[in-house]
Every structure is written in structure tokens, then in C-alpha cells.
Amino acid sequence: GPEPLVGELPASVDLEVTDTPPGIKNATATNQLKEAVMETGLKTRVPPFVENGQMVRISTETGEYQSKV
């Protein structure tokens, strides 16, 4: 597997969403994820209510969305 980075990484990081398509109106199911690009260039999937410019918490272990900040 990939070499671990030197030092202890936090379990999650807060990143700004820089590019994601508009959410579907009245979308209530959070399991319908959409593509999103973070300020670091990381590509992940976020719930439909997340918009460009919002800060979200991303797991450093999996790169997956955890919550809005």
C-alpha cells in the first residue's frame, strides 16, 4: 500500500467545495451522492444539498464526505 505520511494525520479535514453540480430540488435522500471537487483537487461524492463554496468535513483515511462544517 501507499507509504504513510510522516506525522500524525487528523482523522478528518475541513475543505471547501470548489466544483459540484447544483443539487436536485427537494432531494431528501442523502444516499444520492453527487460528484464534488475540493479546494485541494480531491474528487469525492457529497449529498445533494452541498453547494460550491461550502466547507465540508472529509475523512483523511478514506477521502469520503463526513459532514457539513
Short mmCIF file of N, CA and C in Angstrom, two decimals:
data_model
loop_
_atom_site.label_atom_id
_atom_site.label_comp_id
_atom_site.label_asym_id
_atom_site.label_seq_id
_atom_site.Cartn_x
_atom_site.Cartn_y
_atom_site.Cartn_z
N GLY A 1 0.82 -1.21 0.00
CA GLY A 1 0.00 0.00 0.00
C GLY A 1 0.85 1.25 0.00
N PRO A 2 0.19 2.39 -0.05
CA PRO A 2 0.93 3.66 -0.05
C PRO A 2 1.65 3.89 1.27
N GLU A 3 2.78 4.57 1.19
CA GLU A 3 3.54 4.87 2.39
C GLU A 3 2.79 5.90 3.24
N PRO A 4 2.71 5.71 4.54
CA PRO A 4 2.05 6.72 5.38
C PRO A 4 2.87 8.01 5.41
N LEU A 5 2.20 9.11 5.53
CA LEU A 5 2.89 10.39 5.63
C LEU A 5 3.54 10.50 7.00
N VAL A 6 4.61 11.26 7.07
CA VAL A 6 5.29 11.45 8.35
C VAL A 6 4.40 12.29 9.27
N GLY A 7 4.31 11.88 10.52
CA GLY A 7 3.49 12.63 11.47
C GLY A 7 2.08 12.09 11.54
N GLU A 8 1.38 12.51 12.54
CA GLU A 8 0.02 12.05 12.74
C GLU A 8 -0.96 12.90 11.95
N LEU A 9 -1.73 12.27 11.09
CA LEU A 9 -2.78 13.00 10.37
C LEU A 9 -4.03 13.04 11.23
N PRO A 10 -4.75 14.15 11.17
CA PRO A 10 -6.05 14.18 11.85
C PRO A 10 -7.00 13.19 11.16
N ALA A 11 -8.02 12.76 11.86
CA ALA A 11 -8.97 11.80 11.29
C ALA A 11 -9.77 12.43 10.15
N SER A 12 -9.89 13.76 10.18
CA SER A 12 -10.66 14.44 9.14
C SER A 12 -10.09 15.83 8.90
N VAL A 13 -10.41 16.37 7.74
CA VAL A 13 -10.01 17.74 7.41
C VAL A 13 -11.22 18.49 6.89
N ASP A 14 -11.23 19.80 7.10
CA ASP A 14 -12.32 20.64 6.59
C ASP A 14 -11.85 21.30 5.30
N LEU A 15 -12.56 21.04 4.21
CA LEU A 15 -12.18 21.57 2.90
C LEU A 15 -13.35 22.30 2.27
N GLU A 16 -13.01 23.26 1.40
CA GLU A 16 -14.05 23.99 0.67
C GLU A 16 -14.38 23.25 -0.62
N VAL A 17 -15.69 23.18 -0.93
CA VAL A 17 -16.14 22.61 -2.19
C VAL A 17 -15.95 23.67 -3.27
N THR A 18 -15.18 23.35 -4.31
CA THR A 18 -14.93 24.34 -5.36
C THR A 18 -15.72 24.05 -6.63
N ASP A 19 -16.13 22.80 -6.84
CA ASP A 19 -16.86 22.49 -8.05
C ASP A 19 -17.78 21.30 -7.83
N THR A 20 -19.07 21.57 -7.82
CA THR A 20 -20.06 20.50 -7.72
C THR A 20 -21.30 20.95 -8.45
N PRO A 21 -22.01 20.04 -9.12
CA PRO A 21 -23.23 20.45 -9.82
C PRO A 21 -24.31 20.88 -8.84
N PRO A 22 -25.27 21.69 -9.29
CA PRO A 22 -26.36 22.11 -8.40
C PRO A 22 -27.11 20.90 -7.87
N GLY A 23 -27.61 21.02 -6.64
CA GLY A 23 -28.36 19.92 -6.05
C GLY A 23 -29.72 19.76 -6.69
N ILE A 24 -30.27 18.58 -6.58
CA ILE A 24 -31.61 18.33 -7.08
C ILE A 24 -32.60 18.94 -6.08
N LYS A 25 -33.56 19.69 -6.60
CA LYS A 25 -34.54 20.33 -5.71
C LYS A 25 -35.34 19.27 -4.97
N ASN A 26 -35.61 19.55 -3.69
CA ASN A 26 -36.41 18.66 -2.84
C ASN A 26 -35.78 17.28 -2.67
N ALA A 27 -34.47 17.20 -2.84
CA ALA A 27 -33.81 15.92 -2.62
C ALA A 27 -33.67 15.71 -1.12
N THR A 28 -34.25 14.66 -0.63
CA THR A 28 -34.18 14.39 0.80
C THR A 28 -33.29 13.21 1.09
N ALA A 29 -33.14 12.30 0.14
CA ALA A 29 -32.32 11.11 0.37
C ALA A 29 -30.84 11.48 0.31
N THR A 30 -30.14 11.30 1.42
CA THR A 30 -28.73 11.66 1.46
C THR A 30 -27.88 10.57 0.83
N ASN A 31 -28.48 9.43 0.45
CA ASN A 31 -27.68 8.39 -0.18
C ASN A 31 -27.50 8.63 -1.67
N GLN A 32 -28.14 9.68 -2.21
CA GLN A 32 -27.95 10.05 -3.60
C GLN A 32 -26.81 11.06 -3.66
N LEU A 33 -25.60 10.56 -3.77
CA LEU A 33 -24.45 11.45 -3.74
C LEU A 33 -24.12 11.96 -5.13
N LYS A 34 -23.46 13.13 -5.17
CA LYS A 34 -23.04 13.72 -6.44
C LYS A 34 -21.55 14.00 -6.39
N GLU A 35 -20.94 14.14 -7.57
CA GLU A 35 -19.51 14.42 -7.66
C GLU A 35 -19.22 15.80 -7.09
N ALA A 36 -18.05 15.94 -6.47
CA ALA A 36 -17.61 17.25 -5.99
C ALA A 36 -16.10 17.29 -6.00
N VAL A 37 -15.56 18.47 -6.30
CA VAL A 37 -14.11 18.68 -6.26
C VAL A 37 -13.81 19.63 -5.10
N MET A 38 -12.85 19.24 -4.26
CA MET A 38 -12.46 20.06 -3.12
C MET A 38 -11.37 21.05 -3.53
N GLU A 39 -11.09 22.02 -2.66
CA GLU A 39 -10.08 23.04 -2.93
C GLU A 39 -8.69 22.43 -3.16
N THR A 40 -8.45 21.23 -2.66
CA THR A 40 -7.15 20.58 -2.83
C THR A 40 -7.08 19.81 -4.15
N GLY A 41 -8.21 19.72 -4.87
CA GLY A 41 -8.27 18.94 -6.09
C GLY A 41 -8.81 17.54 -5.85
N LEU A 42 -9.03 17.19 -4.58
CA LEU A 42 -9.60 15.90 -4.24
C LEU A 42 -10.99 15.78 -4.84
N LYS A 43 -11.27 14.65 -5.49
CA LYS A 43 -12.62 14.39 -6.00
C LYS A 43 -13.30 13.41 -5.06
N THR A 44 -14.50 13.74 -4.65
CA THR A 44 -15.24 12.88 -3.75
C THR A 44 -16.72 12.98 -4.11
N ARG A 45 -17.57 12.37 -3.28
CA ARG A 45 -19.01 12.44 -3.52
C ARG A 45 -19.67 13.04 -2.28
N VAL A 46 -20.62 13.94 -2.51
CA VAL A 46 -21.27 14.65 -1.41
C VAL A 46 -22.79 14.57 -1.59
N PRO A 47 -23.54 14.79 -0.49
CA PRO A 47 -25.00 14.81 -0.60
C PRO A 47 -25.49 15.95 -1.49
N PRO A 48 -26.72 15.86 -1.99
CA PRO A 48 -27.23 16.85 -2.94
C PRO A 48 -27.34 18.26 -2.39
N PHE A 49 -27.42 18.43 -1.07
CA PHE A 49 -27.62 19.78 -0.51
C PHE A 49 -26.31 20.57 -0.39
N VAL A 50 -25.18 19.93 -0.64
CA VAL A 50 -23.89 20.63 -0.55
C VAL A 50 -23.69 21.46 -1.80
N GLU A 51 -23.25 22.72 -1.62
CA GLU A 51 -23.08 23.65 -2.73
C GLU A 51 -21.65 24.16 -2.80
N ASN A 52 -21.30 24.75 -3.95
CA ASN A 52 -19.98 25.37 -4.12
C ASN A 52 -19.75 26.41 -3.03
N GLY A 53 -18.51 26.46 -2.52
CA GLY A 53 -18.16 27.45 -1.51
C GLY A 53 -18.43 27.01 -0.09
N GLN A 54 -19.09 25.87 0.10
CA GLN A 54 -19.36 25.39 1.45
C GLN A 54 -18.19 24.56 1.95
N MET A 55 -17.99 24.61 3.26
CA MET A 55 -16.96 23.80 3.88
C MET A 55 -17.56 22.46 4.30
N VAL A 56 -16.85 21.39 3.99
CA VAL A 56 -17.31 20.07 4.40
C VAL A 56 -16.15 19.33 5.07
N ARG A 57 -16.50 18.37 5.89
CA ARG A 57 -15.50 17.57 6.61
C ARG A 57 -15.27 16.28 5.82
N ILE A 58 -14.00 16.01 5.52
CA ILE A 58 -13.61 14.86 4.71
C ILE A 58 -12.71 13.96 5.54
N SER A 59 -12.97 12.67 5.50
CA SER A 59 -12.11 11.71 6.19
C SER A 59 -10.75 11.65 5.50
N THR A 60 -9.67 11.80 6.27
CA THR A 60 -8.34 11.73 5.67
C THR A 60 -7.98 10.28 5.34
N GLU A 61 -8.67 9.33 5.96
CA GLU A 61 -8.37 7.93 5.72
C GLU A 61 -8.98 7.44 4.42
N THR A 62 -10.23 7.84 4.17
CA THR A 62 -10.95 7.31 3.00
C THR A 62 -11.19 8.35 1.92
N GLY A 63 -11.06 9.66 2.27
CA GLY A 63 -11.36 10.71 1.31
C GLY A 63 -12.85 10.91 1.11
N GLU A 64 -13.65 10.36 2.02
CA GLU A 64 -15.10 10.44 1.88
C GLU A 64 -15.69 11.55 2.73
N TYR A 65 -16.82 12.08 2.23
CA TYR A 65 -17.57 13.11 2.94
C TYR A 65 -18.04 12.59 4.28
N GLN A 66 -17.92 13.42 5.31
CA GLN A 66 -18.42 13.05 6.64
C GLN A 66 -19.58 13.93 7.08
N SER A 67 -19.42 15.24 6.94
CA SER A 67 -20.49 16.14 7.38
C SER A 67 -20.23 17.55 6.85
N LYS A 68 -21.25 18.40 6.95
CA LYS A 68 -21.03 19.81 6.70
C LYS A 68 -20.36 20.41 7.91
N VAL A 69 -19.59 21.47 7.71
CA VAL A 69 -18.88 22.11 8.83
C VAL A 69 -19.71 23.29 9.32
#
